[in-house]
Short mmCIF file of C-alpha atoms in Angstrom, two decimals:
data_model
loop_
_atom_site.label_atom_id
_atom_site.label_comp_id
_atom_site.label_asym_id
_atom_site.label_seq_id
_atom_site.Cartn_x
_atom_site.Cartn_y
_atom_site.Cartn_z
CA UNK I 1149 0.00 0.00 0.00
CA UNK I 1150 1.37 3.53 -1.12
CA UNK I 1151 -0.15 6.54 1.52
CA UNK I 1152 -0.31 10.05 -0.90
CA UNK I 1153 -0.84 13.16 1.12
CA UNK I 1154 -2.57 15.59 -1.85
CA UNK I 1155 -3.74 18.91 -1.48
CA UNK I 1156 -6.81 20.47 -3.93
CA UNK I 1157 -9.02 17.33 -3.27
CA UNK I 1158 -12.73 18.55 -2.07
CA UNK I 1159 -15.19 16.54 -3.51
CA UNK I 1160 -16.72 13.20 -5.31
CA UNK I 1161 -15.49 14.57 -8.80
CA UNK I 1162 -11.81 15.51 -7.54
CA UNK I 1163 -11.79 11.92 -5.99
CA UNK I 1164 -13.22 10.06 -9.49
CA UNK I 1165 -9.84 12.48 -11.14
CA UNK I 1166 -7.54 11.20 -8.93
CA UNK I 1167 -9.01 7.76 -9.22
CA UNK I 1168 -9.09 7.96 -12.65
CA UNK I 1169 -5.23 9.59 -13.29
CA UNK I 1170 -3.98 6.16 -11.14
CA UNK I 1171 -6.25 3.76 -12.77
CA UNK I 1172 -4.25 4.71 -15.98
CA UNK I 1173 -1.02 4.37 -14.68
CA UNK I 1174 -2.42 0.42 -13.17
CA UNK I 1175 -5.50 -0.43 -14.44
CA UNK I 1176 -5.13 -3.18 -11.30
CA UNK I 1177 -4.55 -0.30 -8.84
CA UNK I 1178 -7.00 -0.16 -5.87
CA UNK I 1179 -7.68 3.28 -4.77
CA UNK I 1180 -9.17 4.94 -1.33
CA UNK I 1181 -9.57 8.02 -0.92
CA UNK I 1182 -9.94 10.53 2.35
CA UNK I 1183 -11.42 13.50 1.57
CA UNK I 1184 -11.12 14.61 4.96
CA UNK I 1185 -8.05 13.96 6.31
CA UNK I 1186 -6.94 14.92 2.19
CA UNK I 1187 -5.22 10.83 1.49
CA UNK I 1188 -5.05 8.24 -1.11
CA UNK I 1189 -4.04 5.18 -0.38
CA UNK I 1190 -3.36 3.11 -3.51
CA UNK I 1191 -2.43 -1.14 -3.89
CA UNK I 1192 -0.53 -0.95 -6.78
CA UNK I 1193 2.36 -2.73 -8.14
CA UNK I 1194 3.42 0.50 -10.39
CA UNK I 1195 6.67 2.99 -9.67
CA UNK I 1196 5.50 5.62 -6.96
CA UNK I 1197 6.69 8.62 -8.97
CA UNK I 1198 4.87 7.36 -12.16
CA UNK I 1199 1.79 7.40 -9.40
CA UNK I 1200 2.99 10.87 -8.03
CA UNK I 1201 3.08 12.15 -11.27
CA UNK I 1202 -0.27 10.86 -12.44
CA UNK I 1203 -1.93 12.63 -9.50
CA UNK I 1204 0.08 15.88 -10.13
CA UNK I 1205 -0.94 16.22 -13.79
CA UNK I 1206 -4.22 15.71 -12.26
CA UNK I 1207 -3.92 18.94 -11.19
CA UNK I 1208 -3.11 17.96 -7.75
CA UNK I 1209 -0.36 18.72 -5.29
CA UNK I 1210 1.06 15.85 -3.27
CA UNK I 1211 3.05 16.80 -0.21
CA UNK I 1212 3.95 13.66 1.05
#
């Protein structure tokens, strides 16, 4: 499991981006998301900075 901090998330259709922007990078990947507490939590067998990066051009910031 890979823990994302990412900042810009605040709602259902910023969550279904994100989701989406990591499903391309692992069509496998399993994806949960806190909009709260602003994580994503993905089970995926892909590079973290190819994840990282899918989420940033997602027009996303990830902090941790």
């Amino acid at each position: 499991m890979i823990d994302f901090k990412v900042q810009g998330m605040t709602c259902g259709g910023c969550a279904r981006g994100v989701t989406n922007a990591l499903q391309r990078v692992d069509a496998n990947a399993v994806v949960n998301i806190d909009l709260a507490r602003k994580t994503v939590s993905v089970n995926s067998t892909a590079d973290v900075q190819q994840l990282k990066q899918a989420i940033e051009k997602a027009g996303f910031a990830v902090t941790q």
